[in-house]
């Protein structure tokens, strides 16, 4: 494991729910020893290290899970594959994080059209590397493993429903990451950080539809509107929002037109108070399918105070546990992490392809940067 942030917790919590394939948690790598010691104790890693090389050159290690900020994904994926190991990589696959000579901050000074072209070069290089490596690349997009999305795919396959319009959103009140507002670290703002989830889910469901009918469906055009809204707030007005965008967007709406002339709208923003909002809605020719990951309706709580609730997890990005809330139940299962990690480990153990693989990672990153290009130019673009 590389990283000691929230993604690592989600991946490890999911892995610990699944025991069919024998696993050894050999080593975790990070930047801060105190975090490494905490995670070693919590999850049972045998070793900790501050150096990625200690994973790359360990002959006992079969797979390395990259749960780091996006700006190091490209280099780490390359190193892992060249070391002859399988790779799991958190979303997004990659992005544009700046090059020598770029004026800072790059989100305000580097053309998004230029970023798009540079990203394509990076994606194509990674695809060639994956294909030549003979190792498995597993893209950690949990939405395609969420039970609601999996059930939607089953309905589409069996009923042969056609998705005429899809709508997806992930919104919250910002990010806990200290670098979330910097393009050079995240490769974009709320759309790449959170909108990637519903985008990938909708791309995957349209692929399921296409396979059901034995045809190809691809993205024809992307039209986007991006904004940076929260900086206009006073310090007092900003007190409940954790978004501090420097050169990235905190609000995004993207319209996708597919080659079959159907549509999808994906939204993401950093101004949603009260938890997180994750859903995908499908308007089909013969059905309506609403997939809700959060907030769930399975349980409600009401508290007048937070006494003795310090270690009780209610929901993500919730500033207070008082009043009425809808707790996340079996979060790793409902949002797909358990089946995601099960699929990844089984794909290695039984030598088969994972459901979320390089193709989905590639397509998602490409559409995200097509959206950034569109928002800059103010026109629909062909990815």
mmCIF file of C-alpha atoms in Angstrom:
data_model
loop_
_atom_site.group_PDB
_atom_site.id
_atom_site.type_symbol
_atom_site.label_atom_id
_atom_site.label_comp_id
_atom_site.label_asym_id
_atom_site.label_seq_id
_atom_site.Cartn_x
_atom_site.Cartn_y
_atom_site.Cartn_z
ATOM 1 C CA UNK A 1 0.000 0.000 0.000
ATOM 2 C CA UNK A 2 1.202 3.479 -0.900
ATOM 3 C CA UNK A 3 -0.479 6.303 0.999
ATOM 4 C CA UNK A 4 -2.027 6.914 4.406
ATOM 5 C CA UNK A 5 -5.116 8.970 3.574
ATOM 6 C CA UNK A 6 -8.848 8.380 3.368
ATOM 7 C CA UNK A 7 -8.597 6.210 0.236
ATOM 8 C CA UNK A 8 -6.235 3.854 2.056
ATOM 9 C CA UNK A 9 -8.759 3.495 4.876
ATOM 10 C CA UNK A 10 -11.565 2.673 2.444
ATOM 11 C CA UNK A 11 -9.468 0.113 0.549
ATOM 12 C CA UNK A 12 -8.143 -1.570 3.668
ATOM 13 C CA UNK A 13 -11.530 -1.634 5.426
ATOM 14 C CA UNK A 14 -12.939 -3.297 2.309
ATOM 15 C CA UNK A 15 -10.109 -5.835 2.100
ATOM 16 C CA UNK A 16 -10.591 -6.813 5.719
ATOM 17 C CA UNK A 17 -14.207 -7.730 4.981
ATOM 18 C CA UNK A 18 -13.077 -10.284 2.399
ATOM 19 C CA UNK A 19 -11.034 -13.383 3.258
ATOM 20 C CA UNK A 20 -11.579 -15.952 0.452
ATOM 21 C CA UNK A 21 -8.176 -15.275 -1.142
ATOM 22 C CA UNK A 22 -5.286 -15.482 1.352
ATOM 23 C CA UNK A 23 -3.657 -12.071 1.702
ATOM 24 C CA UNK A 24 -0.542 -10.810 3.420
ATOM 25 C CA UNK A 25 -0.313 -7.083 4.088
ATOM 26 C CA UNK A 26 3.450 -6.899 3.664
ATOM 27 C CA UNK A 27 4.308 -3.192 3.730
ATOM 28 C CA UNK A 28 2.782 0.279 3.711
ATOM 29 C CA UNK A 29 4.653 3.321 2.372
ATOM 30 C CA UNK A 30 3.998 6.953 3.237
ATOM 31 C CA UNK A 31 5.620 10.256 4.115
ATOM 32 C CA UNK A 32 4.922 10.486 7.849
ATOM 33 C CA UNK A 33 6.119 7.753 10.188
ATOM 34 C CA UNK A 34 3.438 8.450 12.783
ATOM 35 C CA UNK A 35 0.721 7.768 10.196
ATOM 36 C CA UNK A 36 2.528 4.633 9.031
ATOM 37 C CA UNK A 37 2.735 3.330 12.597
ATOM 38 C CA UNK A 38 -0.988 3.991 13.075
ATOM 39 C CA UNK A 39 -1.955 2.122 9.898
ATOM 40 C CA UNK A 40 0.463 -0.718 10.601
ATOM 41 C CA UNK A 41 -1.247 -1.333 13.921
ATOM 42 C CA UNK A 42 -4.781 -0.799 12.589
ATOM 43 C CA UNK A 43 -4.528 -3.061 9.540
ATOM 44 C CA UNK A 44 -1.786 -5.516 10.441
ATOM 45 C CA UNK A 45 0.970 -4.583 7.989
ATOM 46 C CA UNK A 46 4.228 -6.408 8.643
ATOM 47 C CA UNK A 47 6.447 -3.453 7.726
ATOM 48 C CA UNK A 48 6.405 0.283 7.087
ATOM 49 C CA UNK A 49 8.673 2.347 4.861
ATOM 50 C CA UNK A 50 9.233 5.869 3.622
ATOM 51 C CA UNK A 51 10.556 4.611 0.263
ATOM 52 C CA UNK A 52 8.573 3.186 -2.673
ATOM 53 C CA UNK A 53 11.635 1.174 -3.717
ATOM 54 C CA UNK A 54 11.141 -1.070 -0.690
ATOM 55 C CA UNK A 55 7.936 -2.274 -2.360
ATOM 56 C CA UNK A 56 9.269 -2.390 -5.907
ATOM 57 C CA UNK A 57 12.233 -4.611 -5.074
ATOM 58 C CA UNK A 58 10.510 -6.946 -2.614
ATOM 59 C CA UNK A 59 10.102 -10.288 -4.452
ATOM 60 C CA UNK A 60 7.279 -11.360 -2.118
ATOM 61 C CA UNK A 61 4.996 -8.483 -3.077
ATOM 62 C CA UNK A 62 2.577 -9.250 -5.939
ATOM 63 C CA UNK A 63 0.414 -6.132 -6.077
ATOM 64 C CA UNK A 64 0.865 -2.490 -5.074
ATOM 65 C CA UNK A 65 -2.155 -0.290 -4.290
ATOM 66 C CA UNK A 66 -1.558 3.402 -5.101
ATOM 67 C CA UNK A 67 -3.684 5.658 -2.867
ATOM 68 C CA UNK A 68 -1.751 8.886 -3.287
ATOM 69 C CA UNK A 69 -2.542 12.356 -4.658
ATOM 70 C CA UNK A 70 -3.007 12.239 -8.452
ATOM 71 C CA UNK A 71 0.149 14.166 -9.375
ATOM 72 C CA UNK A 72 2.342 11.152 -8.560
ATOM 73 C CA UNK A 73 0.122 8.480 -10.157
ATOM 74 C CA UNK A 74 1.841 8.455 -13.551
ATOM 75 C CA UNK A 75 5.349 7.964 -12.156
ATOM 76 C CA UNK A 76 4.238 5.387 -9.604
ATOM 77 C CA UNK A 77 2.198 3.347 -12.097
ATOM 78 C CA UNK A 78 5.203 3.312 -14.414
ATOM 79 C CA UNK A 79 7.560 2.202 -11.631
ATOM 80 C CA UNK A 80 5.207 -0.519 -10.380
ATOM 81 C CA UNK A 81 4.586 -2.034 -13.814
ATOM 82 C CA UNK A 82 8.283 -1.938 -14.706
ATOM 83 C CA UNK A 83 9.041 -3.743 -11.444
ATOM 84 C CA UNK A 84 6.845 -6.615 -12.637
ATOM 85 C CA UNK A 85 3.992 -6.149 -10.181
ATOM 86 C CA UNK A 86 0.249 -5.696 -10.602
ATOM 87 C CA UNK A 87 -1.126 -2.231 -9.816
ATOM 88 C CA UNK A 88 -4.280 -0.897 -8.214
ATOM 89 C CA UNK A 89 -4.653 2.850 -8.690
ATOM 90 C CA UNK A 90 -7.094 5.264 -7.098
ATOM 91 C CA UNK A 91 -8.982 7.642 -9.339
ATOM 92 C CA UNK A 92 -8.218 9.677 -11.334
ATOM 93 C CA UNK A 93 -5.725 7.785 -13.478
ATOM 94 C CA UNK A 94 -3.752 10.905 -14.346
ATOM 95 C CA UNK A 95 -4.004 14.560 -15.277
ATOM 96 C CA UNK A 96 -1.937 17.601 -16.158
ATOM 97 C CA UNK A 97 0.148 18.854 -13.239
ATOM 98 C CA UNK A 98 2.507 21.305 -14.882
ATOM 99 C CA UNK A 99 5.771 21.253 -16.792
ATOM 100 C CA UNK A 100 8.965 23.299 -16.752
ATOM 101 C CA UNK A 101 8.263 26.829 -17.907
ATOM 102 C CA UNK A 102 4.578 26.848 -16.933
ATOM 103 C CA UNK A 103 3.471 30.023 -15.204
ATOM 104 C CA UNK A 104 2.024 29.432 -11.751
ATOM 105 C CA UNK A 105 -0.663 28.840 -10.763
ATOM 106 C CA UNK A 106 -1.152 26.573 -13.764
ATOM 107 C CA UNK A 107 -4.924 26.317 -13.414
ATOM 108 C CA UNK A 108 -5.160 30.009 -14.248
ATOM 109 C CA UNK A 109 -2.281 30.322 -16.707
ATOM 110 C CA UNK A 110 -2.012 27.134 -18.789
ATOM 111 C CA UNK A 111 -4.480 26.510 -21.597
ATOM 112 C CA UNK A 112 -6.871 23.628 -20.923
ATOM 113 C CA UNK A 113 -6.679 22.739 -24.609
ATOM 114 C CA UNK A 114 -2.925 22.303 -24.155
ATOM 115 C CA UNK A 115 -3.518 20.271 -20.994
ATOM 116 C CA UNK A 116 -5.895 18.005 -22.917
ATOM 117 C CA UNK A 117 -3.334 17.267 -25.628
ATOM 118 C CA UNK A 118 -0.591 16.615 -23.069
ATOM 119 C CA UNK A 119 -2.880 14.313 -21.092
ATOM 120 C CA UNK A 120 -3.635 12.225 -24.188
ATOM 121 C CA UNK A 121 0.096 11.662 -24.685
ATOM 122 C CA UNK A 122 0.404 10.524 -21.081
ATOM 123 C CA UNK A 123 -2.620 8.225 -21.329
ATOM 124 C CA UNK A 124 -1.383 6.632 -24.553
ATOM 125 C CA UNK A 125 2.043 6.038 -23.037
ATOM 126 C CA UNK A 126 0.500 4.405 -19.976
ATOM 127 C CA UNK A 127 -1.755 2.225 -22.138
ATOM 128 C CA UNK A 128 1.241 0.960 -24.098
ATOM 129 C CA UNK A 129 3.066 0.251 -20.852
ATOM 130 C CA UNK A 130 0.113 -1.661 -19.398
ATOM 131 C CA UNK A 131 -0.289 -3.726 -22.567
ATOM 132 C CA UNK A 132 3.408 -4.593 -22.733
ATOM 133 C CA UNK A 133 3.826 -5.315 -19.025
ATOM 134 C CA UNK A 134 1.718 -8.474 -18.919
ATOM 135 C CA UNK A 135 0.492 -7.291 -15.518
ATOM 136 C CA UNK A 136 -2.967 -6.259 -14.439
ATOM 137 C CA UNK A 137 -4.003 -2.641 -14.031
ATOM 138 C CA UNK A 138 -7.039 -2.219 -11.785
ATOM 139 C CA UNK A 139 -8.777 1.151 -11.648
ATOM 140 C CA UNK A 140 -10.241 1.863 -8.215
ATOM 141 C CA UNK A 141 -13.603 3.304 -9.305
ATOM 142 C CA UNK A 142 -15.923 2.120 -6.556
ATOM 143 C CA UNK A 143 -19.137 3.422 -8.172
ATOM 144 C CA UNK A 144 -19.216 0.610 -10.749
ATOM 145 C CA UNK A 145 -19.216 -1.862 -7.857
ATOM 146 C CA UNK A 146 -21.892 -0.116 -5.777
ATOM 147 C CA UNK A 147 -24.867 -2.493 -5.338
ATOM 148 C CA UNK A 148 -27.321 0.029 -6.845
ATOM 149 C CA UNK A 149 -25.199 0.475 -9.996
ATOM 150 C CA UNK A 150 -24.646 -3.292 -10.282
ATOM 151 C CA UNK A 151 -28.408 -3.884 -10.036
ATOM 152 C CA UNK A 152 -29.033 -1.206 -12.672
ATOM 153 C CA UNK A 153 -26.632 -3.015 -15.002
ATOM 154 C CA UNK A 154 -28.466 -6.292 -14.406
ATOM 155 C CA UNK A 155 -31.808 -4.658 -15.293
ATOM 156 C CA UNK A 156 -30.356 -3.114 -18.463
ATOM 157 C CA UNK A 157 -28.927 -6.454 -19.570
ATOM 158 C CA UNK A 158 -32.036 -8.541 -18.887
ATOM 159 C CA UNK A 159 -34.729 -6.028 -19.847
ATOM 160 C CA UNK A 160 -32.646 -4.657 -22.726
ATOM 161 C CA UNK A 161 -33.445 -1.135 -21.598
ATOM 162 C CA UNK A 162 -31.990 1.800 -23.486
ATOM 163 C CA UNK A 163 -30.612 4.690 -21.422
ATOM 164 C CA UNK A 164 -32.023 7.812 -23.044
ATOM 165 C CA UNK A 165 -30.878 10.276 -20.391
ATOM 166 C CA UNK A 166 -28.593 9.837 -17.394
ATOM 167 C CA UNK A 167 -27.902 12.197 -14.529
ATOM 168 C CA UNK A 168 -25.206 11.793 -11.908
ATOM 169 C CA UNK A 169 -23.771 13.842 -9.083
ATOM 170 C CA UNK A 170 -21.249 13.776 -6.296
ATOM 171 C CA UNK A 171 -21.207 16.890 -4.180
ATOM 172 C CA UNK A 172 -19.997 17.777 -0.695
ATOM 173 C CA UNK A 173 -18.711 20.727 1.293
ATOM 174 C CA UNK A 174 -15.138 20.569 0.034
ATOM 175 C CA UNK A 175 -12.219 18.278 0.706
ATOM 176 C CA UNK A 176 -10.157 17.184 3.692
ATOM 177 C CA UNK A 177 -7.057 17.151 1.475
ATOM 178 C CA UNK A 178 -4.749 20.138 2.046
ATOM 179 C CA UNK A 179 -3.838 20.196 -1.678
ATOM 180 C CA UNK A 180 -7.354 19.903 -3.116
ATOM 181 C CA UNK A 181 -7.367 23.537 -4.254
ATOM 182 C CA UNK A 182 -4.144 23.307 -6.275
ATOM 183 C CA UNK A 183 -4.244 22.203 -9.916
ATOM 184 C CA UNK A 184 -0.588 21.141 -9.779
ATOM 185 C CA UNK A 185 -1.462 18.500 -7.148
ATOM 186 C CA UNK A 186 -4.957 17.349 -8.150
ATOM 187 C CA UNK A 187 -5.080 17.971 -11.904
ATOM 188 C CA UNK A 188 -8.294 19.958 -11.552
ATOM 189 C CA UNK A 189 -10.998 20.726 -9.041
ATOM 190 C CA UNK A 190 -14.287 19.255 -7.951
ATOM 191 C CA UNK A 191 -15.014 17.627 -11.308
ATOM 192 C CA UNK A 192 -11.904 15.468 -11.408
ATOM 193 C CA UNK A 193 -11.977 14.903 -7.645
ATOM 194 C CA UNK A 194 -15.633 13.942 -7.211
ATOM 195 C CA UNK A 195 -17.415 14.180 -10.574
ATOM 196 C CA UNK A 196 -15.178 11.371 -11.820
ATOM 197 C CA UNK A 197 -17.332 8.895 -9.865
ATOM 198 C CA UNK A 198 -20.752 9.435 -11.496
ATOM 199 C CA UNK A 199 -19.021 10.019 -14.836
ATOM 200 C CA UNK A 200 -17.336 6.608 -14.718
ATOM 201 C CA UNK A 201 -20.550 4.939 -13.589
ATOM 202 C CA UNK A 202 -22.525 6.392 -16.514
ATOM 203 C CA UNK A 203 -19.786 5.534 -19.029
ATOM 204 C CA UNK A 204 -19.759 1.972 -17.699
ATOM 205 C CA UNK A 205 -23.572 1.627 -17.806
ATOM 206 C CA UNK A 206 -23.657 2.866 -21.412
ATOM 207 C CA UNK A 207 -21.021 0.236 -22.180
ATOM 208 C CA UNK A 208 -23.286 -2.396 -20.616
ATOM 209 C CA UNK A 209 -26.129 -1.186 -22.839
ATOM 210 C CA UNK A 210 -23.886 -1.280 -25.901
ATOM 211 C CA UNK A 211 -22.756 -4.834 -25.166
ATOM 212 C CA UNK A 212 -26.364 -5.899 -24.653
ATOM 213 C CA UNK A 213 -27.165 -4.797 -28.203
ATOM 214 C CA UNK A 214 -23.834 -5.861 -29.685
ATOM 215 C CA UNK A 215 -22.834 -2.374 -30.802
ATOM 216 C CA UNK A 216 -20.424 0.407 -29.910
ATOM 217 C CA UNK A 217 -21.537 3.537 -28.067
ATOM 218 C CA UNK A 218 -18.962 6.256 -27.496
ATOM 219 C CA UNK A 219 -18.930 9.874 -26.372
ATOM 220 C CA UNK A 220 -19.545 12.200 -29.331
ATOM 221 C CA UNK A 221 -19.301 15.627 -27.674
ATOM 222 C CA UNK A 222 -18.701 17.179 -24.270
ATOM 223 C CA UNK A 223 -20.025 20.589 -23.213
ATOM 224 C CA UNK A 224 -19.102 21.975 -19.800
ATOM 225 C CA UNK A 225 -19.532 24.927 -17.494
ATOM 226 C CA UNK A 226 -17.049 25.361 -14.640
ATOM 227 C CA UNK A 227 -16.928 27.986 -11.928
ATOM 228 C CA UNK A 228 -15.026 29.116 -8.858
ATOM 229 C CA UNK A 229 -17.660 30.465 -6.508
ATOM 230 C CA UNK A 230 -16.587 30.147 -2.871
ATOM 231 C CA UNK A 231 -13.702 32.690 -2.969
ATOM 232 C CA UNK A 232 -16.280 35.481 -3.149
ATOM 233 C CA UNK A 233 -17.469 34.603 0.378
ATOM 234 C CA UNK A 234 -16.286 36.493 3.422
ATOM 235 C CA UNK A 235 -14.409 34.538 6.083
ATOM 236 C CA UNK A 236 -17.592 34.364 8.148
ATOM 237 C CA UNK A 237 -19.750 33.278 5.199
ATOM 238 C CA UNK A 238 -17.166 30.620 4.346
ATOM 239 C CA UNK A 239 -17.030 29.110 7.830
ATOM 240 C CA UNK A 240 -19.020 25.936 7.052
ATOM 241 C CA UNK A 241 -17.372 25.146 3.692
ATOM 242 C CA UNK A 242 -14.050 23.285 3.408
ATOM 243 C CA UNK A 243 -13.362 24.285 -0.190
ATOM 244 C CA UNK A 244 -10.399 26.620 -0.711
ATOM 245 C CA UNK A 245 -9.873 26.642 -4.487
ATOM 246 C CA UNK A 246 -6.724 28.450 -5.593
ATOM 247 C CA UNK A 247 -6.744 27.733 -9.330
ATOM 248 C CA UNK A 248 -9.380 24.995 -9.665
ATOM 249 C CA UNK A 249 -13.168 24.893 -10.043
ATOM 250 C CA UNK A 250 -15.510 24.305 -7.109
ATOM 251 C CA UNK A 251 -18.620 23.915 -9.284
ATOM 252 C CA UNK A 252 -19.043 21.918 -12.497
ATOM 253 C CA UNK A 253 -21.854 20.870 -14.833
ATOM 254 C CA UNK A 254 -21.028 18.696 -17.845
ATOM 255 C CA UNK A 255 -23.341 17.590 -20.677
ATOM 256 C CA UNK A 256 -22.328 14.510 -22.651
ATOM 257 C CA UNK A 257 -23.798 13.527 -26.006
ATOM 258 C CA UNK A 258 -23.234 9.910 -26.945
ATOM 259 C CA UNK A 259 -22.895 8.514 -30.451
ATOM 260 C CA UNK A 260 -26.487 7.197 -30.227
ATOM 261 C CA UNK A 261 -27.591 10.825 -29.559
ATOM 262 C CA UNK A 262 -28.588 10.090 -25.960
ATOM 263 C CA UNK A 263 -27.508 12.505 -23.236
ATOM 264 C CA UNK A 264 -25.999 12.570 -19.781
ATOM 265 C CA UNK A 265 -25.489 15.368 -17.259
ATOM 266 C CA UNK A 266 -22.822 15.104 -14.549
ATOM 267 C CA UNK A 267 -22.635 17.593 -11.704
ATOM 268 C CA UNK A 268 -20.120 18.174 -8.924
ATOM 269 C CA UNK A 269 -19.658 20.989 -6.441
ATOM 270 C CA UNK A 270 -17.997 21.827 -3.144
ATOM 271 C CA UNK A 271 -20.882 23.739 -1.592
ATOM 272 C CA UNK A 272 -23.156 20.975 -0.294
ATOM 273 C CA UNK A 273 -23.611 21.091 3.464
ATOM 274 C CA UNK A 274 -24.935 18.225 5.566
ATOM 275 C CA UNK A 275 -22.826 15.330 4.289
ATOM 276 C CA UNK A 276 -22.275 14.038 0.760
ATOM 277 C CA UNK A 277 -24.643 13.464 -2.152
ATOM 278 C CA UNK A 278 -23.930 10.562 -4.510
ATOM 279 C CA UNK A 279 -26.431 9.319 -7.070
ATOM 280 C CA UNK A 280 -26.984 8.192 -10.648
ATOM 281 C CA UNK A 281 -30.415 8.413 -12.288
ATOM 282 C CA UNK A 282 -31.321 6.642 -15.521
ATOM 283 C CA UNK A 283 -34.294 7.568 -17.694
ATOM 284 C CA UNK A 284 -34.811 4.595 -19.995
ATOM 285 C CA UNK A 285 -37.266 3.789 -22.759
ATOM 286 C CA UNK A 286 -39.086 1.358 -20.473
ATOM 287 C CA UNK A 287 -37.911 2.167 -16.940
ATOM 288 C CA UNK A 288 -36.645 4.772 -14.509
ATOM 289 C CA UNK A 289 -33.761 3.639 -12.326
ATOM 290 C CA UNK A 290 -32.574 5.825 -9.452
ATOM 291 C CA UNK A 291 -29.331 4.706 -7.814
ATOM 292 C CA UNK A 292 -28.557 6.371 -4.501
ATOM 293 C CA UNK A 293 -25.264 5.742 -2.721
ATOM 294 C CA UNK A 294 -25.570 8.526 -0.121
ATOM 295 C CA UNK A 295 -27.387 9.807 1.795
ATOM 296 C CA UNK A 296 -29.096 6.506 2.553
ATOM 297 C CA UNK A 297 -32.606 6.184 3.964
ATOM 298 C CA UNK A 298 -31.956 2.991 5.929
ATOM 299 C CA UNK A 299 -31.529 4.725 9.286
ATOM 300 C CA UNK A 300 -32.085 8.112 10.899
ATOM 301 C CA UNK A 301 -30.652 9.522 14.124
ATOM 302 C CA UNK A 302 -31.423 12.527 16.269
ATOM 303 C CA UNK A 303 -28.934 13.775 18.869
ATOM 304 C CA UNK A 304 -29.065 16.789 21.164
ATOM 305 C CA UNK A 305 -25.345 16.560 21.882
ATOM 306 C CA UNK A 306 -22.263 14.613 20.762
ATOM 307 C CA UNK A 307 -21.367 13.081 24.133
ATOM 308 C CA UNK A 308 -19.527 9.745 23.712
ATOM 309 C CA UNK A 309 -19.959 9.828 19.908
ATOM 310 C CA UNK A 310 -16.304 10.566 19.118
ATOM 311 C CA UNK A 311 -15.673 7.101 17.680
ATOM 312 C CA UNK A 312 -19.104 6.700 16.056
ATOM 313 C CA UNK A 313 -18.976 7.296 12.293
ATOM 314 C CA UNK A 314 -22.178 8.935 11.070
ATOM 315 C CA UNK A 315 -21.336 10.115 7.553
ATOM 316 C CA UNK A 316 -18.652 11.650 5.384
ATOM 317 C CA UNK A 317 -17.950 15.401 5.615
ATOM 318 C CA UNK A 318 -20.544 15.907 8.355
ATOM 319 C CA UNK A 319 -19.595 18.881 10.565
ATOM 320 C CA UNK A 320 -21.933 17.963 13.430
ATOM 321 C CA UNK A 321 -23.700 14.836 14.643
ATOM 322 C CA UNK A 322 -26.443 16.738 16.426
ATOM 323 C CA UNK A 323 -29.959 17.122 15.072
ATOM 324 C CA UNK A 324 -31.386 14.748 12.458
ATOM 325 C CA UNK A 325 -28.948 12.737 10.325
ATOM 326 C CA UNK A 326 -28.946 9.714 8.044
ATOM 327 C CA UNK A 327 -25.957 7.552 9.021
ATOM 328 C CA UNK A 328 -23.892 5.676 6.464
ATOM 329 C CA UNK A 329 -24.523 1.965 7.050
ATOM 330 C CA UNK A 330 -22.015 -0.584 5.741
ATOM 331 C CA UNK A 331 -20.364 2.260 3.854
ATOM 332 C CA UNK A 332 -17.691 0.080 2.233
ATOM 333 C CA UNK A 333 -20.420 -2.196 0.829
ATOM 334 C CA UNK A 334 -23.017 0.396 -0.231
ATOM 335 C CA UNK A 335 -20.462 2.533 -2.070
ATOM 336 C CA UNK A 336 -18.852 -0.483 -3.718
ATOM 337 C CA UNK A 337 -15.440 -0.699 -2.060
ATOM 338 C CA UNK A 338 -15.825 -4.259 -0.789
ATOM 339 C CA UNK A 339 -16.781 -5.765 -4.147
ATOM 340 C CA UNK A 340 -14.187 -3.558 -5.847
ATOM 341 C CA UNK A 341 -11.314 -4.925 -3.784
ATOM 342 C CA UNK A 342 -12.706 -8.462 -3.994
ATOM 343 C CA UNK A 343 -12.768 -8.207 -7.784
ATOM 344 C CA UNK A 344 -9.215 -6.862 -7.902
ATOM 345 C CA UNK A 345 -7.726 -9.546 -5.662
ATOM 346 C CA UNK A 346 -9.624 -12.339 -7.441
ATOM 347 C CA UNK A 347 -8.570 -11.035 -10.850
ATOM 348 C CA UNK A 348 -4.946 -11.516 -9.807
ATOM 349 C CA UNK A 349 -5.457 -14.781 -7.941
ATOM 350 C CA UNK A 350 -7.560 -16.405 -10.689
ATOM 351 C CA UNK A 351 -5.848 -14.594 -13.591
ATOM 352 C CA UNK A 352 -8.837 -12.793 -15.098
ATOM 353 C CA UNK A 353 -9.627 -9.202 -15.984
ATOM 354 C CA UNK A 354 -11.222 -6.904 -13.425
ATOM 355 C CA UNK A 355 -14.479 -5.115 -14.183
ATOM 356 C CA UNK A 356 -12.877 -1.700 -13.658
ATOM 357 C CA UNK A 357 -9.701 -1.758 -15.716
ATOM 358 C CA UNK A 358 -7.478 0.554 -17.741
ATOM 359 C CA UNK A 359 -10.052 1.295 -20.457
ATOM 360 C CA UNK A 360 -12.472 2.888 -17.973
ATOM 361 C CA UNK A 361 -9.608 4.822 -16.354
ATOM 362 C CA UNK A 362 -8.490 6.094 -19.773
ATOM 363 C CA UNK A 363 -11.967 7.106 -20.933
ATOM 364 C CA UNK A 364 -12.802 8.870 -17.674
ATOM 365 C CA UNK A 365 -9.611 10.954 -17.661
ATOM 366 C CA UNK A 366 -10.053 11.822 -21.342
ATOM 367 C CA UNK A 367 -13.649 13.010 -20.866
ATOM 368 C CA UNK A 368 -12.725 15.022 -17.764
ATOM 369 C CA UNK A 369 -10.093 16.968 -19.678
ATOM 370 C CA UNK A 370 -12.370 17.340 -22.686
ATOM 371 C CA UNK A 371 -14.777 18.993 -20.227
ATOM 372 C CA UNK A 372 -12.060 21.350 -18.991
ATOM 373 C CA UNK A 373 -11.246 22.242 -22.591
ATOM 374 C CA UNK A 374 -14.922 22.848 -23.344
ATOM 375 C CA UNK A 375 -15.381 25.092 -20.293
ATOM 376 C CA UNK A 376 -12.391 27.169 -21.394
ATOM 377 C CA UNK A 377 -13.532 27.517 -25.022
ATOM 378 C CA UNK A 378 -17.229 27.821 -24.273
ATOM 379 C CA UNK A 379 -18.182 25.295 -26.955
ATOM 380 C CA UNK A 380 -18.857 21.562 -27.191
ATOM 381 C CA UNK A 381 -15.731 19.569 -28.019
ATOM 382 C CA UNK A 382 -15.140 16.144 -29.514
ATOM 383 C CA UNK A 383 -12.984 14.043 -27.215
#
